[in-house]
Amino acid sequence: MIWNPNKECMSRDEMSALQGKRLHKIVEYVYHNVPFYRHKLQEMDLTPDDIRSIDDIVKLPYTTKKDLRDNYPFGLQAAPQSEIIRIHASSGTTGNPTIVGYTRKDIGVWSECMARCLTAYGVGREDIFSVSYGYGLFTGGLGAHNGVEMVGASVVPASTGNTEKHARLIRDLGITGIACTPSYALYLAETMEQLGITKDQIKLRVGAFGAEPWTESMREEIQERLGLKGFNLYGLSEIMGPSVSYECQMQNGSHINEDHFYPEIINPVTLEPLPKGQPGELVFTTLTKEGMPVLRYRTRDLCSLMAGDCDCGRTSVRMTPITGRSDDMLIIRGINVFPSQVESVVLSMKEFAPRYLLVVNRVNNLDTLEVQVELRQEYFTATFDTPAAIDELQKRLAAKLRSVLSIGVKVSLKAPNAIERSQGKSVRVIDNRKLK
Ligand code: ADP
Ligand code: ZN
């Protein structure tokens, strides 16, 4: 099933023409309504009339998270306050949070995009769907919620927290779908196991997982433990929230709602646009947003755009899974390290639970990387009092990490549940170097 074939299955020529028309309109709109963009365009000697087709996008300036922070709270808002009907804020671990205002039309577009995602996952009117992203300033909860209502399934606004109650509701209501972070899905699976709720007592069949990077092995693990099929859901508050892109039944990349969010991939160092297929930093221009439109927003997320059509019938361009962020990339002794590389090694070994933490320190001017991992209960019970077995496992993991990361790593094995759980996005890195 496809929610909106008119938009999701357009020919390339039609799509480019629509994008070009919308780009011209949005540039004109920000030129007249956002002084920040008007000044930027004037500095570059550009007027909205210079932007006529989608290929003209390369003439436009980039927007960064810093621009949003510098213009806190409402500096980039284009619509008058009387038109804004909702305000979200991104978590922003450092500095000011990013404030995003939505007009009624924006909320409508968002719901439509989310409905496209859910339909691609196979969610329909008969489903009972639990939204377990946090409700509140974070866009995950309410964003997914509106889409479920638009599709016409019964939404259960479970949010995060109170996981035992949620686990029982999944069993008692016969909940069939869930949207949450992949780490919360695993936490939920653990909670169910502790409560003695088994897979055959529940009806979950679809999971919409996102808000943080995850890997194929994590997908397999969640699918196995909850008995559902897990789909990727990608988004960010600066562009809209969840529903910027979504996996279809082919699960070969995530389709971008490119009639609303125009994607580019750039080299994060030279800022030069890259051709399809090449990995780099993902950049989005909102083509229809009224509240806070952005031109060429640098997401810092690393991935590539895929060439070729998908077998599902949708023609929208697909993006590969996010492999890391160009800003949370760690540089340890001059070598680039992504937490996702560590994750893939940890998950490839059956002895470990999918919980890990990277701790970076600087000792005598030398960077050190410690990887803490949690043993699975079964393995822990069977072998933890055998020092030789622990030693062997520790060495095996350290060797694998060294070959993948090209740097030496100290491995610390932890007892089950020793690494702190998160209900939203997990903390994967503690970089103590910044504190000095
Ligand atoms: P906050 O800034 O409050 O953490 P955002 O909604 O802005 O919340 O977070 C968006 C970021 O979350 C994205 O830029 C990306 O790094 C990450 N993200 C969201 N969905 C996915 C996904 N499906 N896969 C990988 N990363 C994701
Ligand atoms: Zn597809």
Tab-separated table of C-alpha atoms and ligand atoms in Angstrom:
chain	number	residue	atom	x	y	z
A	1	MET	CA	0.000	0.000	0.000
A	2	ILE	CA	1.153	3.512	-0.826
A	3	TRP	CA	-0.411	6.457	1.046
A	4	ASN	CA	-0.057	9.092	-1.692
A	5	PRO	CA	0.954	7.558	-5.056
A	6	ASN	CA	0.591	10.983	-6.744
A	7	LYS	CA	3.567	12.232	-4.773
A	8	GLU	CA	5.462	9.073	-3.853
A	9	CYS	CA	5.540	7.644	-7.404
A	10	MET	CA	6.104	10.764	-9.578
A	11	SER	CA	8.348	10.553	-12.623
A	12	ARG	CA	11.778	12.115	-12.151
A	13	ASP	CA	10.935	14.971	-14.512
A	14	GLU	CA	7.706	15.799	-12.714
A	15	MET	CA	9.443	15.655	-9.338
A	16	SER	CA	12.285	17.945	-10.460
A	17	ALA	CA	9.823	20.430	-11.916
A	18	LEU	CA	7.791	20.460	-8.690
A	19	GLN	CA	10.940	20.837	-6.565
A	20	GLY	CA	12.199	23.698	-8.747
A	21	LYS	CA	8.888	25.543	-8.489
A	22	ARG	CA	8.741	25.060	-4.724
A	23	LEU	CA	12.386	26.069	-4.251
A	24	HIS	CA	11.824	29.361	-6.048
A	25	LYS	CA	8.785	30.041	-3.854
A	26	ILE	CA	10.532	29.217	-0.589
A	27	VAL	CA	13.557	31.376	-1.452
A	28	GLU	CA	11.244	34.263	-2.255
A	29	TYR	CA	9.384	33.651	1.017
A	30	VAL	CA	12.482	33.645	3.245
A	31	TYR	CA	13.966	36.605	1.334
A	32	HIS	CA	10.966	38.683	2.333
A	33	ASN	CA	10.350	37.249	5.812
A	34	VAL	CA	13.689	36.257	7.384
A	35	PRO	CA	16.316	39.039	7.627
A	36	PHE	CA	19.024	36.411	8.257
A	37	TYR	CA	18.452	34.881	4.813
A	38	ARG	CA	17.879	38.200	3.072
A	39	HIS	CA	21.271	39.434	4.289
A	40	LYS	CA	22.981	36.195	3.342
A	41	LEU	CA	21.553	36.288	-0.185
A	42	GLN	CA	22.363	39.974	-0.583
A	43	GLU	CA	25.955	39.319	0.465
A	44	MET	CA	26.153	36.697	-2.273
A	45	ASP	CA	24.514	39.013	-4.778
A	46	LEU	CA	21.561	36.695	-5.190
A	47	THR	CA	17.865	37.456	-5.572
A	48	PRO	CA	14.994	34.945	-5.609
A	49	ASP	CA	14.877	35.339	-9.388
A	50	ASP	CA	18.269	33.663	-9.670
A	51	ILE	CA	16.701	30.471	-8.339
A	52	ARG	CA	14.530	29.010	-11.065
A	53	SER	CA	15.182	25.276	-11.170
A	54	ILE	CA	16.167	22.728	-8.553
A	55	ASP	CA	19.718	22.659	-9.954
A	56	ASP	CA	20.089	26.304	-8.900
A	57	ILE	CA	20.097	25.108	-5.287
A	58	VAL	CA	23.907	24.910	-5.324
A	59	LYS	CA	24.012	28.721	-5.493
A	60	LEU	CA	22.345	29.037	-2.083
A	61	PRO	CA	24.154	29.393	1.259
A	62	TYR	CA	24.268	26.612	3.846
A	63	THR	CA	22.528	26.860	7.219
A	64	THR	CA	24.112	25.326	10.332
A	65	LYS	CA	23.012	24.479	13.854
A	66	LYS	CA	25.128	27.451	14.964
A	67	ASP	CA	23.017	29.785	12.801
A	68	LEU	CA	19.911	28.481	14.573
A	69	ARG	CA	21.527	28.948	17.998
A	70	ASP	CA	22.790	32.442	17.186
A	71	ASN	CA	19.265	33.423	16.197
A	72	TYR	CA	17.657	31.884	19.303
A	73	PRO	CA	14.773	31.740	19.874
A	74	PHE	CA	12.698	33.028	16.949
A	75	GLY	CA	15.215	34.674	14.599
A	76	LEU	CA	14.722	32.203	11.742
A	77	GLN	CA	10.967	32.006	12.068
A	78	ALA	CA	9.319	33.158	8.848
A	79	ALA	CA	5.634	33.116	9.777
A	80	PRO	CA	4.079	35.677	12.164
A	81	GLN	CA	3.514	34.326	15.690
A	82	SER	CA	-0.246	34.390	15.141
A	83	GLU	CA	0.173	31.676	12.481
A	84	ILE	CA	2.282	29.380	14.686
A	85	ILE	CA	0.218	26.655	16.355
A	86	ARG	CA	2.954	24.511	17.901
A	87	ILE	CA	6.510	24.943	19.173
A	88	HIS	CA	9.033	22.119	19.668
A	89	ALA	CA	12.623	22.325	20.928
A	90	SER	CA	15.471	19.949	20.182
A	91	SER	CA	17.399	18.629	23.158
A	92	GLY	CA	20.618	20.521	22.424
A	93	THR	CA	23.197	19.072	24.794
A	94	THR	CA	25.339	22.213	24.581
A	95	GLY	CA	24.216	25.823	24.271
A	96	ASN	CA	20.738	26.999	23.435
A	97	PRO	CA	18.176	24.459	22.276
A	98	THR	CA	16.813	24.865	18.762
A	99	ILE	CA	13.279	26.239	18.734
A	100	VAL	CA	11.020	25.164	15.871
A	101	GLY	CA	7.587	26.702	15.255
A	102	TYR	CA	4.975	25.047	13.029
A	103	THR	CA	1.986	26.586	11.269
A	104	ARG	CA	-1.250	24.654	10.797
A	105	LYS	CA	-0.144	23.808	7.265
A	106	ASP	CA	3.214	22.502	8.554
A	107	ILE	CA	1.479	20.175	11.012
A	108	GLY	CA	-0.690	18.932	8.123
A	109	VAL	CA	2.346	18.235	5.918
A	110	TRP	CA	4.085	16.503	8.816
A	111	SER	CA	1.075	14.254	9.495
A	112	GLU	CA	0.867	13.393	5.788
A	113	CYS	CA	4.584	12.515	5.644
A	114	MET	CA	4.229	10.380	8.757
A	115	ALA	CA	1.170	8.659	7.255
A	116	ARG	CA	3.297	7.795	4.204
A	117	CYS	CA	5.873	6.158	6.503
A	118	LEU	CA	3.324	4.140	8.461
A	119	THR	CA	1.587	2.956	5.298
A	120	ALA	CA	4.925	1.812	3.896
A	121	TYR	CA	5.471	-0.205	7.102
A	122	GLY	CA	2.088	-1.850	6.555
A	123	VAL	CA	0.180	-0.016	9.308
A	124	GLY	CA	-3.549	0.517	8.633
A	125	ARG	CA	-6.899	1.228	10.279
A	126	GLU	CA	-7.083	-2.157	12.011
A	127	ASP	CA	-3.848	-1.617	13.922
A	128	ILE	CA	-3.437	-0.605	17.548
A	129	PHE	CA	-0.276	1.447	17.569
A	130	SER	CA	1.771	2.533	20.539
A	131	VAL	CA	3.849	5.705	20.253
A	132	SER	CA	6.730	5.285	22.685
A	133	TYR	CA	8.884	8.167	21.669
A	134	GLY	CA	8.913	10.823	24.352
A	135	TYR	CA	5.937	13.223	24.183
A	136	GLY	CA	6.869	16.800	24.910
A	137	LEU	CA	9.325	19.223	23.409
A	138	PHE	CA	11.003	16.362	21.522
A	139	THR	CA	9.380	15.935	18.099
A	140	GLY	CA	9.245	12.120	18.251
A	141	GLY	CA	6.083	11.600	20.299
A	142	LEU	CA	3.609	14.096	18.859
A	143	GLY	CA	5.076	13.765	15.361
A	144	ALA	CA	4.446	10.039	15.177
A	145	HIS	CA	1.120	10.452	16.995
A	146	ASN	CA	-0.416	12.721	14.336
A	147	GLY	CA	0.552	10.285	11.583
A	148	VAL	CA	-1.050	7.322	13.328
A	149	GLU	CA	-4.274	9.302	13.701
A	150	MET	CA	-4.164	10.319	10.050
A	151	VAL	CA	-3.778	6.688	8.947
A	152	GLY	CA	-6.743	5.836	11.180
A	153	ALA	CA	-5.118	3.219	13.409
A	154	SER	CA	-5.835	3.426	17.153
A	155	VAL	CA	-3.027	5.368	18.739
A	156	VAL	CA	-1.867	4.516	22.269
A	157	PRO	CA	0.195	7.526	23.442
A	158	ALA	CA	2.378	5.463	25.776
A	159	SER	CA	5.413	7.798	25.620
A	160	THR	CA	8.501	6.633	27.517
A	161	GLY	CA	8.675	5.685	31.193
A	162	ASN	CA	6.457	3.287	33.101
A	163	THR	CA	7.736	0.460	30.965
A	164	GLU	CA	6.170	-2.352	33.018
A	165	LYS	CA	2.713	-0.891	32.564
A	166	HIS	CA	3.418	-0.417	28.875
A	167	ALA	CA	4.564	-4.035	28.514
A	168	ARG	CA	1.315	-5.251	30.079
A	169	LEU	CA	-0.734	-2.978	27.794
A	170	ILE	CA	1.035	-4.418	24.764
A	171	ARG	CA	-0.125	-7.857	25.871
A	172	ASP	CA	-3.597	-6.927	27.151
A	173	LEU	CA	-4.678	-4.599	24.302
A	174	GLY	CA	-3.133	-6.736	21.587
A	175	ILE	CA	-1.011	-3.784	20.407
A	176	THR	CA	0.259	-4.525	16.870
A	177	GLY	CA	2.660	-1.663	16.170
A	178	ILE	CA	5.130	0.456	18.083
A	179	ALA	CA	7.272	3.525	17.375
A	180	CYS	CA	10.287	4.056	19.660
A	181	THR	CA	14.072	4.261	19.693
A	182	PRO	CA	15.799	0.944	18.931
A	183	SER	CA	17.393	1.059	22.388
A	184	TYR	CA	13.991	1.457	24.015
A	185	ALA	CA	12.718	-1.535	22.019
A	186	LEU	CA	15.461	-3.647	23.578
A	187	TYR	CA	14.721	-2.259	27.031
A	188	LEU	CA	11.072	-3.132	26.509
A	189	ALA	CA	12.033	-6.660	25.436
A	190	GLU	CA	14.073	-7.046	28.633
A	191	THR	CA	11.227	-5.748	30.760
A	192	MET	CA	8.820	-8.195	29.128
A	193	GLU	CA	11.183	-11.062	29.794
A	194	GLN	CA	11.430	-10.030	33.460
A	195	LEU	CA	7.640	-9.907	33.713
A	196	GLY	CA	7.364	-13.332	32.106
A	197	ILE	CA	5.482	-11.975	29.064
A	198	THR	CA	6.353	-14.248	26.156
A	199	LYS	CA	6.377	-13.576	22.425
A	200	ASP	CA	3.320	-15.746	21.820
A	201	GLN	CA	1.270	-13.667	24.291
A	202	ILE	CA	1.748	-10.471	22.273
A	203	LYS	CA	0.669	-9.351	18.802
A	204	LEU	CA	3.369	-6.827	17.895
A	205	ARG	CA	4.164	-7.079	14.181
A	206	VAL	CA	5.514	-3.663	13.107
A	207	GLY	CA	8.161	-1.469	14.707
A	208	ALA	CA	9.063	2.078	13.562
A	209	PHE	CA	12.536	2.625	14.937
A	210	GLY	CA	14.647	5.758	14.727
A	211	ALA	CA	15.865	8.934	16.444
A	212	GLU	CA	19.305	7.320	16.824
A	213	PRO	CA	21.576	5.208	14.603
A	214	TRP	CA	21.096	1.448	14.625
A	215	THR	CA	22.559	-1.483	12.752
A	216	GLU	CA	21.344	-4.598	10.947
A	217	SER	CA	22.376	-6.801	13.858
A	218	MET	CA	20.381	-4.637	16.227
A	219	ARG	CA	17.416	-5.000	13.884
A	220	GLU	CA	17.739	-8.791	13.968
A	221	GLU	CA	17.990	-8.809	17.724
A	222	ILE	CA	14.865	-6.647	18.220
A	223	GLN	CA	12.905	-8.614	15.626
A	224	GLU	CA	13.823	-11.886	17.263
A	225	ARG	CA	12.990	-10.748	20.795
A	226	LEU	CA	9.736	-8.886	20.072
A	227	GLY	CA	8.552	-10.998	17.139
A	228	LEU	CA	7.981	-8.029	14.822
A	229	LYS	CA	9.423	-6.531	11.637
A	230	GLY	CA	11.447	-3.394	12.361
A	231	PHE	CA	11.543	-0.439	9.931
A	232	ASN	CA	13.753	2.601	9.864
A	233	LEU	CA	12.226	6.030	10.558
A	234	TYR	CA	14.469	9.056	10.164
A	235	GLY	CA	14.000	12.718	10.883
A	236	LEU	CA	15.231	15.771	12.737
A	237	SER	CA	13.466	18.688	14.369
A	238	GLU	CA	15.203	21.374	12.319
A	239	ILE	CA	13.621	19.927	9.166
A	240	MET	CA	10.331	18.642	10.626
A	241	GLY	CA	10.723	15.725	13.049
A	242	PRO	CA	10.287	11.999	12.356
A	243	SER	CA	9.048	11.237	8.784
A	244	VAL	CA	11.776	12.875	6.717
A	245	SER	CA	12.529	9.368	5.390
A	246	TYR	CA	11.246	5.817	5.886
A	247	GLU	CA	11.904	2.249	4.844
A	248	CYS	CA	9.412	0.393	2.658
A	249	GLN	CA	8.846	-3.383	2.622
A	250	MET	CA	11.997	-3.823	0.478
A	251	GLN	CA	14.092	-2.480	3.389
A	252	ASN	CA	16.780	-1.328	1.024
A	253	GLY	CA	17.420	2.262	2.045
A	254	SER	CA	14.933	4.852	3.315
A	255	HIS	CA	12.682	6.802	0.909
A	256	ILE	CA	12.935	10.560	1.394
A	257	ASN	CA	9.772	12.668	1.269
A	258	GLU	CA	11.607	14.735	-1.326
A	259	ASP	CA	8.611	16.754	-2.497
A	260	HIS	CA	8.924	18.459	0.925
A	261	PHE	CA	12.558	17.912	1.974
A	262	TYR	CA	15.151	18.230	-0.778
A	263	PRO	CA	18.309	16.200	0.005
A	264	GLU	CA	21.917	16.767	-1.017
A	265	ILE	CA	25.141	15.059	0.040
A	266	ILE	CA	28.219	17.238	0.517
A	267	ASN	CA	31.823	16.777	1.519
A	268	PRO	CA	31.750	18.061	5.138
A	269	VAL	CA	35.242	19.530	4.836
A	270	THR	CA	35.251	21.209	1.401
A	271	LEU	CA	31.423	21.700	1.382
A	272	GLU	CA	31.357	20.616	-2.233
A	273	PRO	CA	28.181	18.737	-3.367
A	274	LEU	CA	28.812	15.059	-4.125
A	275	PRO	CA	27.189	12.830	-6.761
A	276	LYS	CA	24.702	10.055	-5.924
A	277	GLY	CA	26.294	7.031	-4.344
A	278	GLN	CA	29.101	8.885	-2.606
A	279	PRO	CA	29.033	9.056	1.190
A	280	GLY	CA	29.120	12.439	2.886
A	281	GLU	CA	27.061	14.819	5.000
A	282	LEU	CA	23.332	14.977	4.415
A	283	VAL	CA	21.888	18.437	3.745
A	284	PHE	CA	18.180	19.319	3.526
A	285	THR	CA	16.201	22.239	2.162
A	286	THR	CA	12.588	22.449	3.296
A	287	LEU	CA	10.525	23.099	0.160
A	288	THR	CA	7.124	23.810	1.711
A	289	LYS	CA	7.639	24.776	5.328
A	290	GLU	CA	6.038	28.001	6.573
A	291	GLY	CA	6.992	28.210	10.270
A	292	MET	CA	10.759	27.843	10.121
A	293	PRO	CA	11.950	27.023	6.597
A	294	VAL	CA	15.661	26.269	6.211
A	295	LEU	CA	17.902	26.450	3.153
A	296	ARG	CA	20.578	23.748	2.782
A	297	TYR	CA	20.623	22.769	6.455
A	298	ARG	CA	23.717	20.739	7.366
A	299	THR	CA	22.432	17.787	9.386
A	300	ARG	CA	25.929	16.448	10.288
A	301	ASP	CA	24.497	12.991	9.579
A	302	LEU	CA	26.680	10.859	7.328
A	303	CYS	CA	25.147	8.646	4.629
A	304	SER	CA	24.736	8.509	0.844
A	305	LEU	CA	21.845	8.870	-1.599
A	306	MET	CA	21.087	5.731	-3.585
A	307	ALA	CA	20.803	5.622	-7.357
A	308	GLY	CA	18.118	3.591	-9.120
A	309	ASP	CA	14.448	2.813	-8.476
A	310	CYS	CA	13.002	0.727	-5.679
A	311	ASP	CA	10.958	-2.422	-6.371
A	312	CYS	CA	8.106	-1.134	-4.172
A	313	GLY	CA	6.965	1.296	-6.892
A	314	ARG	CA	7.929	4.486	-5.065
A	315	THR	CA	10.230	6.675	-7.133
A	316	SER	CA	11.490	8.905	-4.328
A	317	VAL	CA	15.233	8.871	-3.757
A	318	ARG	CA	16.510	6.636	-0.953
A	319	MET	CA	19.234	7.279	1.624
A	320	THR	CA	21.462	4.633	3.185
A	321	PRO	CA	21.452	4.166	6.977
A	322	ILE	CA	23.270	6.868	8.953
A	323	THR	CA	26.765	5.624	9.775
A	324	GLY	CA	27.680	8.413	12.153
A	325	ARG	CA	27.734	12.155	12.487
A	326	SER	CA	30.379	14.420	11.097
A	327	ASP	CA	30.464	16.139	14.477
A	328	ASP	CA	30.315	13.262	16.977
A	329	MET	CA	33.027	11.533	15.074
A	330	LEU	CA	35.794	10.944	17.589
A	331	ILE	CA	39.370	11.643	16.658
A	332	ILE	CA	41.554	9.425	18.796
A	333	ARG	CA	45.292	9.651	18.259
A	334	GLY	CA	44.542	11.178	14.886
A	335	ILE	CA	42.242	8.371	13.784
A	336	ASN	CA	38.544	8.840	13.071
A	337	VAL	CA	36.401	6.566	15.199
A	338	PHE	CA	32.641	6.225	14.910
A	339	PRO	CA	30.650	4.638	17.733
A	340	SER	CA	28.760	2.655	15.072
A	341	GLN	CA	31.972	0.786	14.202
A	342	VAL	CA	32.270	-0.366	17.801
A	343	GLU	CA	28.608	-1.301	17.806
A	344	SER	CA	28.951	-3.553	14.782
A	345	VAL	CA	31.841	-5.436	16.410
A	346	VAL	CA	30.046	-5.820	19.753
A	347	LEU	CA	26.891	-7.062	18.088
A	348	SER	CA	28.772	-9.555	15.952
A	349	MET	CA	29.780	-11.483	19.096
A	350	LYS	CA	27.111	-13.611	20.725
A	351	GLU	CA	28.509	-13.192	24.245
A	352	PHE	CA	27.579	-9.500	24.421
A	353	ALA	CA	24.347	-7.637	24.974
A	354	PRO	CA	23.807	-4.636	22.652
A	355	ARG	CA	24.994	-2.219	25.358
A	356	TYR	CA	28.291	-0.475	25.122
A	357	LEU	CA	29.936	2.751	26.139
A	358	LEU	CA	33.030	4.429	24.722
A	359	VAL	CA	35.107	6.290	27.291
A	360	VAL	CA	37.841	8.548	25.941
A	361	ASN	CA	40.564	9.916	28.224
A	362	ARG	CA	43.827	11.735	27.821
A	363	VAL	CA	46.660	10.280	29.887
A	364	ASN	CA	50.072	11.986	29.651
A	365	ASN	CA	48.967	13.719	26.444
A	366	LEU	CA	47.992	10.434	24.895
A	367	ASP	CA	44.368	9.634	24.027
A	368	THR	CA	43.015	6.367	25.341
A	369	LEU	CA	39.832	4.596	24.339
A	370	GLU	CA	38.071	2.251	26.686
A	371	VAL	CA	35.141	0.218	25.425
A	372	GLN	CA	32.783	-1.033	28.117
A	373	VAL	CA	30.471	-3.859	27.092
A	374	GLU	CA	27.848	-5.839	28.908
A	375	LEU	CA	27.883	-9.632	28.969
A	376	ARG	CA	24.662	-11.445	28.223
A	377	GLN	CA	23.050	-13.100	31.242
A	378	GLU	CA	23.410	-16.634	29.809
A	379	TYR	CA	27.097	-16.184	29.167
A	380	PHE	CA	27.667	-14.437	32.483
A	381	THR	CA	26.054	-17.221	34.501
A	382	ALA	CA	27.948	-19.891	32.640
A	383	THR	CA	31.465	-18.480	32.684
A	384	PHE	CA	32.012	-15.456	34.819
A	385	ASP	CA	33.834	-17.350	37.542
A	386	THR	CA	36.292	-18.795	35.028
A	387	PRO	CA	39.054	-16.168	34.768
A	388	ALA	CA	40.610	-17.849	31.731
A	389	ALA	CA	37.358	-17.648	29.768
A	390	ILE	CA	36.925	-13.966	30.641
A	391	ASP	CA	40.486	-13.220	29.699
A	392	GLU	CA	40.114	-15.005	26.363
A	393	LEU	CA	36.895	-13.139	25.563
A	394	GLN	CA	38.415	-9.787	26.494
A	395	LYS	CA	41.406	-10.422	24.216
A	396	ARG	CA	39.215	-11.600	21.353
A	397	LEU	CA	37.072	-8.452	21.498
A	398	ALA	CA	40.124	-6.188	21.791
A	399	ALA	CA	41.700	-7.827	18.720
A	400	LYS	CA	38.536	-7.428	16.663
A	401	LEU	CA	38.178	-3.781	17.685
A	402	ARG	CA	41.802	-3.094	16.855
A	403	SER	CA	41.416	-4.511	13.368
A	404	VAL	CA	38.235	-2.505	12.666
A	405	LEU	CA	39.292	0.806	14.272
A	406	SER	CA	43.048	0.644	13.604
A	407	ILE	CA	43.801	1.699	17.177
A	408	GLY	CA	44.395	-0.183	20.403
A	409	VAL	CA	41.450	-0.301	22.779
A	410	LYS	CA	41.082	-1.197	26.440
A	411	VAL	CA	38.132	-3.533	26.876
A	412	SER	CA	36.126	-3.666	30.128
A	413	LEU	CA	33.588	-6.430	30.480
A	414	LYS	CA	30.596	-5.547	32.628
A	415	ALA	CA	27.940	-7.621	34.359
A	416	PRO	CA	24.442	-7.699	32.816
A	417	ASN	CA	22.569	-4.407	33.444
A	418	ALA	CA	25.702	-2.620	34.668
A	419	ILE	CA	25.602	0.010	31.906
A	420	GLU	CA	22.913	2.583	32.503
A	421	ARG	CA	19.727	2.181	30.424
A	422	SER	CA	18.169	5.033	28.531
A	423	GLN	CA	14.540	5.428	27.606
A	424	GLY	CA	15.198	7.911	24.864
A	425	LYS	CA	18.401	8.272	22.931
A	426	SER	CA	21.249	6.313	24.472
A	427	VAL	CA	24.514	7.858	25.552
A	428	ARG	CA	27.261	5.996	23.703
A	429	VAL	CA	30.293	8.178	24.316
A	430	ILE	CA	31.884	9.870	27.306
A	431	ASP	CA	34.705	12.064	26.117
A	432	ASN	CA	36.620	13.213	29.187
A	433	ARG	CA	39.156	15.105	27.071
A	434	LYS	CA	36.753	18.009	26.630
A	435	LEU	CA	36.755	18.668	30.350
A	436	LYS	CA	40.421	19.575	30.464
B	1	ADP	P1	17.537	16.237	19.358
B	1	ADP	O1	18.366	17.291	18.657
B	1	ADP	O2	16.605	16.745	20.381
B	1	ADP	O3	18.339	15.063	19.808
B	1	ADP	P2	16.451	15.672	16.779
B	1	ADP	O4	15.107	15.289	16.320
B	1	ADP	O5	16.943	16.941	16.219
B	1	ADP	O6	16.480	15.638	18.312
B	1	ADP	O7	17.497	14.529	16.429
B	1	ADP	C1	17.732	14.263	15.093
B	1	ADP	C2	18.966	13.430	14.927
B	1	ADP	O8	18.746	12.092	15.418
B	1	ADP	C3	19.306	13.234	13.472
B	1	ADP	O9	20.039	14.319	12.945
B	1	ADP	C4	20.125	11.958	13.516
B	1	ADP	O10	21.452	12.210	13.930
B	1	ADP	C5	19.424	11.152	14.592
B	1	ADP	N1	18.467	10.225	13.967
B	1	ADP	C6	17.129	10.375	13.849
B	1	ADP	N2	16.581	9.313	13.238
B	1	ADP	C7	17.587	8.461	12.939
B	1	ADP	C8	17.674	7.191	12.287
B	1	ADP	N3	16.601	6.568	11.845
B	1	ADP	N4	18.896	6.649	12.131
B	1	ADP	C9	19.987	7.280	12.588
B	1	ADP	N5	19.987	8.463	13.211
B	1	ADP	C10	18.792	9.049	13.399
B	2	ZN	ZN	10.728	1.147	-1.732
